[in-house]
Amino acid sequence: MKSHYDVIIVGAGHNGLVASAYLAQAGLSTLVIERLPTLGGASCSARIFPGMEANLSVFAYLISLVPAKIIRELGLRLELIPRHTASWTPVNSVNGFRELILPSRNPEGTQKAIAQFTEGKPDGRGYEKWLQMEAAIQSILWPSLWKPLQSRQSIRERLDGSALQAWQALIEEPLGACLESLIQDDALRGALFTDAKIGVSTHGHDPTLLQNRCFLYHILGQGTGEWLVPVGGMGTLVHELERVNLQTGKVTLRTSCEVTSIEPHQDKVALCLESESGPHWVQAHHLLLNACLPPEVIQGEPIGLPVSEQDGAAFKMNMLLKKLPQLKESQARPEEVFAGTVHLDEGYQAMETCYRESVERKLPKKPPCEIYCHSLSDPSILSAELQTKGFHTLTLFGLDLPYRLFVDDPVAQRNLAAERCLAAINQHLATPIQECLAIDSQGQPCLHAMSALDLENHLRLPKGHLFHGDLSWPFTDQEEQVGKWGVETEHPRIHLCGSSAQRGGAVSGIPGHNAAMCVLERLGHQVGGH
């Protein structure tokens, strides 16, 4: 490492690498510091099962919010493909088994499936109205995410008619009110509401409107809300970002390096780094933070970093299967249903019950969860041998399993949560999923579970929160922030460039882009977006 750079970035997750690539393209020397031995942070792939050649997307696994603009401007060779099936919602009830299979990119097929599933209820019209409101909000907000902040009032003043009604229903009022007025079927309500709960602990009528903010991050991507499969796994995004950074000749990437002290000054920022070779001081004109650092690391006056006490609520399980499981009652093929998002125990009222249980610090008896098989859409993450043998991956994402449930007895609670999530799968299978698990070279089943506490320990996410804290609106209610990039702190040389920035949630690269534009703008460069 040199002793001085134009910009130093702490955290080599995808946002940090997006920021460094933009800055390097503008000719700035950039140092990217990463605590872990590998790049990527939560956007990585790894062979987590000993002896098994399967590159699983360990944390994040689908892409929606990365703008085509970023892919194009950075020259990323990133292939994103649709899934054959959008979702499968199986329901066991006293009235018997029923299922909703929604195809991808087939509106007529979707409407037909909903009409059959809801058995004559007017939910088809309600669902269409819901999609129309989503589209209205998508067209308004999606193009604004990589531009300077607008005010809530200025956006709303430009709306009328149905667009204004959509704004009121999806942004100003608790999301549950609109959903309950349009959709009668409990299972369909739940399938739609999961976008408002993934990764956060909330409910339909939460007065904080956390559910509305979470919902926006899940439906805005590409202006359509479609979630796409990164060919090669999530690590492909990171490898491409590494490639475009290194080819500039202006970026130094340093892993296994800890930031122990940051000293902000009027004309520079100095950092003390700790690595195997010992402590080392470096300085830069600007510092970008793409990692959550303990407050004591930053010396001097507080710089106004965002602080959140919210619990992360994600529970992640990665599995490698030696075969796809057979279904118990479904008329569909496993290859069809597991290719999309499988909604398990995600009825609207059931999720309300599970939320209440988690608030009372009880592990939900039937936690809602979703599973998805990446290898059905993209077999390239498996070796040729595993493909030939019929192996597949399976990813599970649990809801209503917040951080607070795992603090007192982390291992036992994690195991119990995993057991209950597997039971959610098994209720719809002819044979238990455990019998389909591959066995690694050490004789262990290929199943790896992580609670929000594990995410905090590994990635240093506060309370395991995937979004680094409280999700922000994609606009501002503060007049002094209008025209800014949503990455600024109280120190003019220190900016956020990760999920804790405004408009920073999920895998998007948007806060990385916006932090780079903020720095370049301060240096007098012409940047887009105004």
Coordinates of C-alpha atoms in Angstrom, one line a residue:
M1 CA 0.0 0.0 0.0
K2 CA 0.9 3.6 -0.5
S3 CA 0.6 6.1 2.3
H4 CA -1.8 8.4 0.5
Y5 CA -4.8 8.0 -1.8
D6 CA -7.4 10.2 -3.2
V7 CA -10.2 8.0 -1.7
I8 CA -10.2 5.2 0.8
I9 CA -13.2 2.9 1.0
V10 CA -13.8 0.7 4.0
G11 CA -15.7 -2.5 3.1
A12 CA -15.3 -4.4 -0.2
G13 CA -18.9 -5.4 -0.5
H14 CA -20.4 -4.8 -3.9
N15 CA -21.3 -1.2 -3.1
G16 CA -17.7 -0.4 -2.1
L17 CA -16.5 -2.0 -5.3
V18 CA -19.0 0.0 -7.4
A19 CA -17.9 3.2 -5.8
S20 CA -14.2 2.5 -6.4
A21 CA -14.8 1.6 -10.0
Y22 CA -16.5 4.9 -10.7
L23 CA -13.9 6.9 -8.9
A24 CA -11.0 5.1 -10.7
Q25 CA -12.7 5.6 -14.0
A26 CA -12.5 9.3 -13.2
G27 CA -8.8 9.0 -12.5
L28 CA -8.8 9.0 -8.7
S29 CA -6.4 6.6 -6.8
T30 CA -8.5 4.4 -4.5
L31 CA -7.7 2.0 -1.7
V32 CA -10.4 -0.5 -0.7
I33 CA -10.0 -2.1 2.7
E34 CA -11.7 -5.4 3.6
R35 CA -11.7 -7.1 7.0
L36 CA -12.5 -10.5 5.7
P37 CA -10.0 -12.6 3.6
T38 CA -12.3 -12.4 0.5
L39 CA -14.1 -9.6 -1.4
G40 CA -17.8 -9.3 -1.7
G41 CA -19.2 -9.1 1.9
A42 CA -22.8 -10.4 1.7
S43 CA -22.7 -10.6 -2.1
C44 CA -20.5 -13.6 -2.4
S45 CA -20.3 -17.2 -3.5
A46 CA -18.4 -20.0 -1.8
R47 CA -18.0 -23.7 -1.6
I48 CA -19.3 -24.0 1.9
F49 CA -19.6 -27.8 2.0
P50 CA -16.3 -29.7 2.2
G51 CA -15.4 -31.7 -0.9
M52 CA -18.5 -30.5 -2.9
E53 CA -18.0 -28.4 -6.0
A54 CA -21.0 -26.2 -5.6
N55 CA -20.6 -22.4 -5.6
L56 CA -23.5 -21.3 -3.5
S57 CA -24.6 -17.7 -3.1
V58 CA -24.0 -17.7 0.7
F59 CA -26.1 -14.7 1.8
A60 CA -27.8 -12.7 -1.0
Y61 CA -28.9 -14.9 -3.9
L62 CA -31.1 -12.9 -6.4
I63 CA -30.7 -9.6 -8.1
S64 CA -33.4 -7.0 -8.8
L65 CA -32.2 -3.5 -7.9
V66 CA -28.9 -3.3 -9.8
P67 CA -29.6 -0.6 -12.5
A68 CA -28.7 -1.4 -16.1
K69 CA -27.0 2.0 -16.0
I70 CA -24.4 0.7 -13.6
I71 CA -23.8 -2.5 -15.5
R72 CA -23.3 -0.6 -18.7
E73 CA -21.2 2.2 -17.4
L74 CA -18.8 0.0 -15.5
G75 CA -18.7 -2.6 -18.3
L76 CA -19.7 -5.5 -16.2
R77 CA -20.1 -8.9 -18.0
L78 CA -23.1 -9.9 -15.9
E79 CA -25.8 -12.1 -17.2
L80 CA -29.2 -12.0 -15.4
I81 CA -31.9 -14.4 -16.4
P82 CA -35.5 -14.9 -15.4
R83 CA -36.8 -17.9 -13.6
H84 CA -39.2 -20.3 -15.3
T85 CA -41.7 -20.0 -12.4
A86 CA -42.4 -16.9 -10.4
S87 CA -43.8 -18.6 -7.3
W88 CA -45.5 -21.6 -5.8
T89 CA -47.9 -21.3 -2.9
P90 CA -49.1 -24.6 -1.5
V91 CA -51.8 -24.6 1.2
N92 CA -53.0 -27.3 3.6
S93 CA -56.3 -26.5 5.3
V94 CA -59.4 -28.3 6.7
N95 CA -60.8 -27.9 3.2
G96 CA -58.0 -29.9 1.7
F97 CA -54.9 -29.1 -0.4
R98 CA -54.7 -26.3 -3.0
E99 CA -51.9 -24.6 -4.8
L100 CA -51.1 -21.4 -6.7
I101 CA -48.4 -21.6 -9.3
L102 CA -47.6 -18.3 -10.9
P103 CA -45.6 -18.4 -14.2
S104 CA -42.9 -15.8 -15.0
R105 CA -43.7 -13.1 -17.6
N106 CA -47.1 -14.5 -18.4
P107 CA -49.9 -12.1 -17.2
E108 CA -52.7 -14.2 -18.8
G109 CA -51.5 -17.4 -17.2
T110 CA -51.1 -15.5 -13.8
Q111 CA -54.7 -14.3 -13.9
K112 CA -56.0 -17.7 -14.8
A113 CA -54.1 -19.3 -12.0
I114 CA -55.4 -16.8 -9.4
A115 CA -59.0 -17.2 -10.5
Q116 CA -58.7 -21.0 -10.1
F117 CA -56.9 -20.7 -6.7
T118 CA -59.3 -18.2 -5.2
E119 CA -62.4 -20.2 -6.3
G120 CA -64.6 -17.4 -7.5
K121 CA -63.5 -14.6 -5.2
P122 CA -63.0 -11.2 -6.9
D123 CA -59.3 -11.4 -6.1
G124 CA -58.3 -11.4 -9.8
R125 CA -59.5 -7.8 -10.2
G126 CA -57.9 -6.9 -6.8
Y127 CA -54.6 -8.4 -7.9
E128 CA -54.7 -6.5 -11.2
K129 CA -55.4 -3.3 -9.2
W130 CA -52.5 -4.1 -6.9
L131 CA -50.1 -4.6 -9.9
Q132 CA -51.4 -1.3 -11.4
M133 CA -50.5 0.6 -8.2
E134 CA -47.1 -1.1 -8.1
A135 CA -46.5 0.0 -11.7
A136 CA -47.4 3.6 -10.9
I137 CA -45.0 3.8 -8.0
Q138 CA -42.3 2.0 -9.9
S139 CA -42.4 4.4 -12.8
I140 CA -42.1 7.4 -10.4
L141 CA -39.4 6.1 -8.0
W142 CA -37.2 3.7 -9.9
P143 CA -35.5 6.3 -12.1
S144 CA -34.9 8.6 -9.1
L145 CA -32.7 6.2 -7.1
W146 CA -29.4 7.1 -8.8
K147 CA -30.1 10.9 -8.9
P148 CA -29.9 13.5 -6.1
L149 CA -32.7 13.3 -3.6
Q150 CA -36.1 14.7 -4.2
S151 CA -38.5 15.7 -1.5
R152 CA -41.7 13.7 -0.7
Q153 CA -43.8 16.8 -1.3
S154 CA -42.2 17.6 -4.7
I155 CA -42.9 14.1 -6.0
R156 CA -46.5 14.0 -4.6
E157 CA -47.3 17.4 -6.1
R158 CA -46.6 16.0 -9.6
L159 CA -49.2 13.2 -9.2
D160 CA -52.9 13.0 -9.9
G161 CA -55.6 10.5 -10.5
S162 CA -54.6 6.8 -10.1
A163 CA -50.9 7.6 -9.5
L164 CA -51.9 9.8 -6.5
Q165 CA -54.2 7.0 -5.2
A166 CA -51.3 4.5 -5.5
W167 CA -49.0 6.9 -3.6
Q168 CA -51.5 7.3 -0.8
A169 CA -52.1 3.5 -0.5
L170 CA -48.6 2.2 -0.8
I171 CA -46.6 5.0 0.9
E172 CA -48.7 7.2 3.1
E173 CA -50.9 4.5 4.8
P174 CA -50.1 1.1 6.4
L175 CA -49.7 -1.4 3.6
G176 CA -52.0 -3.9 5.2
A177 CA -55.1 -1.6 4.8
C178 CA -54.8 -1.5 1.0
L179 CA -54.0 -5.2 0.7
E180 CA -56.9 -6.3 2.8
S181 CA -59.3 -4.1 0.8
L182 CA -58.2 -5.6 -2.5
I183 CA -57.6 -9.3 -1.7
Q184 CA -59.8 -11.7 0.2
D185 CA -57.9 -14.9 0.0
D186 CA -55.5 -15.2 3.0
A187 CA -52.8 -17.2 1.2
L188 CA -52.7 -14.7 -1.7
R189 CA -52.6 -11.8 0.7
G190 CA -49.7 -13.5 2.4
A191 CA -47.8 -14.2 -0.8
L192 CA -48.1 -10.5 -1.7
F193 CA -47.2 -9.2 1.7
T194 CA -43.9 -11.2 2.0
D195 CA -42.2 -8.4 0.0
A196 CA -42.9 -6.2 3.0
K197 CA -41.4 -8.5 5.6
I198 CA -38.2 -10.0 4.2
G199 CA -35.4 -9.2 6.5
V200 CA -37.4 -7.0 8.9
S201 CA -39.7 -7.6 11.8
T202 CA -43.0 -5.9 11.0
H203 CA -46.7 -6.4 10.3
G204 CA -49.4 -5.1 8.0
H205 CA -50.6 -2.3 10.2
D206 CA -47.2 -1.2 11.7
P207 CA -47.6 2.5 12.3
T208 CA -43.9 3.1 11.6
L209 CA -44.6 2.1 8.0
L210 CA -41.5 -0.1 8.0
Q211 CA -43.5 -2.6 6.0
N212 CA -44.1 0.0 3.3
R213 CA -40.4 0.9 3.1
C214 CA -39.4 -2.8 2.9
F215 CA -42.0 -3.4 0.2
L216 CA -40.6 -0.6 -2.0
Y217 CA -37.1 -2.1 -2.0
H218 CA -38.6 -5.4 -3.2
I219 CA -40.8 -4.1 -6.0
L220 CA -38.9 -1.2 -7.5
G221 CA -36.1 -3.1 -9.3
Q222 CA -35.8 -2.4 -13.0
G223 CA -39.1 -0.7 -12.9
T224 CA -40.9 -4.1 -12.8
G225 CA -39.9 -5.7 -9.5
E226 CA -38.8 -8.9 -11.2
W227 CA -36.0 -10.8 -9.3
L228 CA -33.4 -12.3 -11.7
V229 CA -30.8 -15.0 -11.4
P230 CA -27.2 -14.0 -11.6
V231 CA -25.6 -16.7 -13.9
G232 CA -22.7 -18.2 -12.0
G233 CA -24.1 -17.1 -8.6
M234 CA -23.8 -13.9 -6.7
G235 CA -20.0 -14.2 -6.7
T236 CA -20.0 -13.4 -10.4
L237 CA -21.1 -9.8 -9.7
V238 CA -18.1 -9.5 -7.3
H239 CA -15.6 -11.1 -9.7
E240 CA -16.7 -8.7 -12.4
L241 CA -16.4 -5.7 -10.1
E242 CA -13.0 -6.9 -9.1
R243 CA -12.0 -7.2 -12.8
V244 CA -13.1 -3.7 -13.8
N245 CA -11.5 -2.2 -10.7
L246 CA -8.1 -3.8 -11.4
Q247 CA -8.1 -3.0 -15.1
T248 CA -8.2 0.7 -14.3
G249 CA -4.8 0.5 -12.6
K250 CA -6.0 3.0 -10.1
V251 CA -7.4 0.7 -7.4
T252 CA -5.7 -1.2 -4.6
L253 CA -7.7 -4.0 -3.0
R254 CA -6.6 -5.0 0.4
T255 CA -8.2 -8.0 2.3
S256 CA -7.6 -9.3 5.8
C257 CA -7.1 -5.8 7.0
E258 CA -8.9 -4.2 10.0
V259 CA -9.6 -0.5 10.5
T260 CA -8.7 0.3 14.1
S261 CA -8.8 4.1 14.1
I262 CA -10.1 6.9 11.9
E263 CA -8.9 10.5 12.4
P264 CA -10.9 13.1 10.5
H265 CA -9.2 16.4 9.7
Q266 CA -10.2 19.4 7.8
D267 CA -8.1 18.6 4.7
K268 CA -7.8 14.8 5.0
V269 CA -8.8 11.6 6.8
A270 CA -6.2 9.3 8.4
L271 CA -6.8 5.6 9.1
C272 CA -4.8 3.1 11.2
L273 CA -5.0 -0.3 9.6
E274 CA -4.1 -3.6 11.3
S275 CA -3.0 -6.6 9.3
E276 CA -0.6 -9.6 9.6
S277 CA 2.3 -7.2 8.9
G278 CA 1.2 -5.0 11.9
P279 CA -0.3 -1.5 12.1
H280 CA 0.0 0.9 9.2
W281 CA -1.3 4.5 8.7
V282 CA -2.8 5.7 5.5
Q283 CA -4.6 8.9 4.6
A284 CA -6.9 10.2 1.8
H285 CA -8.8 13.3 0.8
H286 CA -12.1 11.4 1.1
L287 CA -13.3 8.4 3.0
L288 CA -16.3 6.2 2.1
L289 CA -17.8 3.8 4.6
N290 CA -19.3 0.6 3.3
A291 CA -19.0 -1.2 6.6
C292 CA -20.5 -0.8 10.1
L293 CA -17.8 0.3 12.4
P294 CA -17.8 0.6 16.2
P295 CA -18.4 4.3 17.3
E296 CA -15.0 4.3 19.2
V297 CA -13.1 3.7 15.9
I298 CA -13.9 7.3 14.7
Q299 CA -11.9 9.8 16.8
G300 CA -13.0 13.3 17.7
E301 CA -16.5 14.7 17.3
P302 CA -19.4 12.4 16.1
I303 CA -20.0 12.6 12.4
G304 CA -23.7 11.7 12.5
L305 CA -23.5 8.1 11.4
P306 CA -27.0 6.4 11.3
V307 CA -27.9 4.4 14.3
S308 CA -30.7 1.8 14.5
E309 CA -31.8 -0.4 17.3
Q310 CA -34.0 -2.5 15.0
D311 CA -33.5 -6.3 15.0
G312 CA -32.5 -8.0 11.8
A313 CA -35.1 -10.8 11.1
A314 CA -33.4 -12.9 8.5
F315 CA -32.8 -16.6 8.9
K316 CA -30.8 -18.2 6.0
M317 CA -30.3 -21.9 5.2
N318 CA -28.2 -23.2 2.3
M319 CA -28.6 -26.8 1.2
L320 CA -27.1 -29.1 -1.4
L321 CA -29.4 -31.9 -2.5
K322 CA -28.4 -35.2 -4.2
K323 CA -31.9 -35.2 -5.8
L324 CA -35.0 -33.0 -5.9
P325 CA -37.6 -34.1 -3.4
Q326 CA -40.9 -35.5 -4.7
L327 CA -44.1 -33.6 -3.9
K328 CA -46.9 -35.1 -1.8
E329 CA -50.1 -33.7 -3.3
S330 CA -49.2 -31.2 -6.0
Q331 CA -50.0 -32.0 -9.6
A332 CA -46.9 -30.1 -10.7
R333 CA -43.4 -31.4 -11.3
P334 CA -40.7 -30.5 -8.7
E335 CA -38.7 -29.0 -11.5
E336 CA -41.5 -26.5 -12.0
V337 CA -42.3 -25.4 -8.5
F338 CA -38.8 -25.3 -7.0
A339 CA -37.6 -23.1 -9.9
G340 CA -39.5 -20.2 -8.4
T341 CA -40.1 -18.8 -4.9
V342 CA -41.9 -21.4 -2.7
H343 CA -44.1 -19.7 -0.1
L344 CA -44.3 -21.9 3.0
D345 CA -46.6 -21.1 5.9
E346 CA -46.9 -17.5 4.6
G347 CA -50.6 -17.0 5.0
Y348 CA -51.4 -13.4 6.0
Q349 CA -52.9 -14.3 9.4
A350 CA -50.3 -16.9 10.1
M351 CA -47.6 -14.3 9.6
E352 CA -49.4 -11.9 11.9
T353 CA -49.4 -14.7 14.6
C354 CA -45.7 -15.4 14.1
Y355 CA -44.9 -11.7 14.3
R356 CA -46.7 -11.5 17.7
E357 CA -44.9 -14.6 19.0
S358 CA -41.5 -13.1 18.0
V359 CA -42.4 -9.8 19.8
E360 CA -43.0 -11.9 22.9
R361 CA -39.5 -13.4 22.4
K362 CA -41.0 -16.8 21.4
L363 CA -39.6 -18.7 18.5
P364 CA -42.6 -19.1 16.1
K365 CA -44.1 -22.6 16.1
K366 CA -44.5 -22.4 12.3
P367 CA -42.1 -19.7 11.0
P368 CA -43.0 -18.5 7.5
C369 CA -40.2 -19.1 5.1
E370 CA -39.4 -19.2 1.4
I371 CA -37.2 -21.7 -0.6
Y372 CA -35.7 -21.5 -4.1
C373 CA -33.5 -23.7 -6.2
H374 CA -30.9 -21.7 -8.1
S375 CA -29.5 -24.6 -10.0
L376 CA -32.7 -25.3 -11.9
S377 CA -32.3 -21.9 -13.6
D378 CA -28.5 -21.8 -13.6
P379 CA -26.8 -25.2 -13.3
S380 CA -23.4 -23.6 -13.9
I381 CA -22.9 -23.1 -10.1
L382 CA -22.5 -26.9 -9.9
S383 CA -19.6 -28.9 -11.3
A384 CA -20.3 -31.1 -14.4
E385 CA -20.1 -34.2 -12.2
L386 CA -22.7 -32.9 -9.7
Q387 CA -24.9 -31.8 -12.6
T388 CA -24.7 -35.3 -14.2
K389 CA -25.6 -36.9 -10.8
G390 CA -28.7 -34.8 -10.5
F391 CA -27.6 -32.6 -7.6
H392 CA -29.3 -29.3 -6.9
T393 CA -29.0 -26.4 -4.5
L394 CA -31.8 -25.2 -2.2
T395 CA -31.9 -21.8 -0.4
L396 CA -34.3 -21.0 2.4
F397 CA -35.0 -17.6 3.8
G398 CA -36.9 -17.5 7.1
L399 CA -39.2 -14.6 8.3
D400 CA -40.2 -13.5 11.8
L401 CA -37.0 -14.9 13.3
P402 CA -35.5 -11.7 14.7
Y403 CA -32.1 -11.3 16.4
R404 CA -33.6 -11.2 19.9
L405 CA -34.7 -14.8 19.7
F406 CA -31.1 -16.1 19.4
V407 CA -29.2 -14.0 22.0
D408 CA -29.7 -16.2 25.1
D409 CA -29.0 -19.6 23.5
P410 CA -27.6 -19.1 20.0
V411 CA -26.9 -22.7 19.0
A412 CA -30.0 -24.4 20.4
Q413 CA -32.3 -21.7 19.1
R414 CA -30.7 -21.8 15.6
N415 CA -31.1 -25.6 15.5
L416 CA -34.7 -25.3 16.6
A417 CA -35.5 -22.7 14.0
A418 CA -33.8 -24.9 11.3
E419 CA -35.9 -27.9 12.5
R420 CA -39.1 -25.9 12.2
C421 CA -38.2 -24.5 8.8
L422 CA -37.5 -28.0 7.5
A423 CA -40.8 -29.1 8.9
A424 CA -42.4 -26.4 6.8
I425 CA -40.9 -27.9 3.7
N426 CA -41.6 -31.5 4.7
Q427 CA -45.4 -31.0 5.1
H428 CA -45.6 -30.8 1.2
L429 CA -43.1 -33.6 0.4
A430 CA -43.6 -37.3 -0.2
T431 CA -40.3 -38.0 1.7
P432 CA -38.5 -35.7 4.2
I433 CA -36.0 -33.2 2.7
Q434 CA -33.4 -34.6 5.1
E435 CA -33.3 -37.8 2.9
C436 CA -32.5 -35.6 -0.2
L437 CA -29.5 -33.8 1.4
A438 CA -26.1 -34.6 -0.1
I439 CA -23.3 -35.8 2.3
D440 CA -20.0 -33.8 2.3
S441 CA -16.5 -35.3 2.3
Q442 CA -16.6 -35.3 6.2
G443 CA -19.7 -37.4 6.3
Q444 CA -22.0 -34.4 7.3
P445 CA -25.4 -33.5 5.6
C446 CA -25.0 -30.5 3.3
L447 CA -27.1 -28.0 5.3
H448 CA -25.8 -24.7 6.7
A449 CA -28.1 -22.4 8.8
M450 CA -27.5 -18.9 9.9
S451 CA -29.5 -16.7 12.3
A452 CA -29.4 -13.0 12.5
L453 CA -26.9 -13.4 15.4
D454 CA -24.6 -15.4 13.0
L455 CA -24.9 -12.7 10.4
E456 CA -23.8 -10.1 13.0
N457 CA -20.8 -12.2 14.0
H458 CA -19.7 -13.0 10.5
L459 CA -20.5 -9.8 8.6
R460 CA -20.7 -7.3 11.6
L461 CA -24.2 -6.3 10.6
P462 CA -25.8 -4.6 13.6
K463 CA -28.2 -7.1 15.2
G464 CA -27.9 -9.1 12.0
H465 CA -29.8 -6.4 10.0
L466 CA -29.3 -7.1 6.3
F467 CA -29.9 -3.4 5.6
H468 CA -27.4 -2.2 8.2
G469 CA -30.3 -0.6 10.1
D470 CA -33.6 1.2 9.5
L471 CA -34.7 1.3 5.9
S472 CA -35.1 4.8 4.5
W473 CA -37.6 6.1 2.0
P474 CA -36.3 6.7 -1.5
F475 CA -37.0 10.4 -1.1
T476 CA -36.5 12.9 1.8
D477 CA -38.7 14.7 4.2
Q478 CA -35.9 17.1 5.2
E479 CA -35.6 20.3 3.0
E480 CA -31.8 20.5 3.6
Q481 CA -31.3 17.1 2.0
V482 CA -33.0 17.9 -1.2
G483 CA -30.4 17.9 -4.0
K484 CA -27.9 15.9 -2.0
W485 CA -27.0 12.2 -2.6
G486 CA -28.2 10.7 0.6
V487 CA -24.6 9.6 1.5
E488 CA -23.4 12.6 3.4
T489 CA -22.3 12.7 7.0
E490 CA -21.6 15.7 9.2
H491 CA -17.9 15.6 8.1
P492 CA -17.5 16.9 4.6
R493 CA -14.8 14.3 3.7
I494 CA -16.6 11.2 5.0
H495 CA -19.5 9.6 3.2
L496 CA -21.6 6.5 3.4
C497 CA -21.6 4.1 0.5
G498 CA -23.4 1.0 1.7
S499 CA -26.8 -0.1 2.9
S500 CA -27.0 2.5 5.7
A501 CA -27.1 5.3 3.1
Q502 CA -30.4 6.6 2.0
R503 CA -31.7 4.4 -0.8
G504 CA -29.2 1.8 0.3
G505 CA -31.0 -1.4 1.0
A506 CA -30.4 -4.7 -0.8
V507 CA -28.0 -5.7 -3.6
S508 CA -28.2 -2.6 -5.8
G509 CA -24.9 -0.8 -6.2
I510 CA -26.9 2.4 -5.9
P511 CA -25.3 3.8 -2.7
G512 CA -21.9 3.0 -4.2
H513 CA -22.8 4.9 -7.3
N514 CA -24.3 7.8 -5.4
A515 CA -21.3 8.1 -3.0
A516 CA -18.9 8.2 -6.0
M517 CA -21.0 10.9 -7.6
C518 CA -21.0 12.9 -4.4
V519 CA -17.2 12.8 -4.2
L520 CA -16.8 13.6 -7.9
E521 CA -19.3 16.5 -7.6
R522 CA -17.3 17.9 -4.6
L523 CA -14.1 17.7 -6.7
G524 CA -15.7 19.7 -9.5
H525 CA -16.4 16.8 -11.9
Q526 CA -19.5 16.9 -14.2
V527 CA -21.7 14.0 -13.1
G528 CA -25.1 12.8 -14.3
G529 CA -28.3 13.0 -12.5
H530 CA -29.1 16.7 -12.2

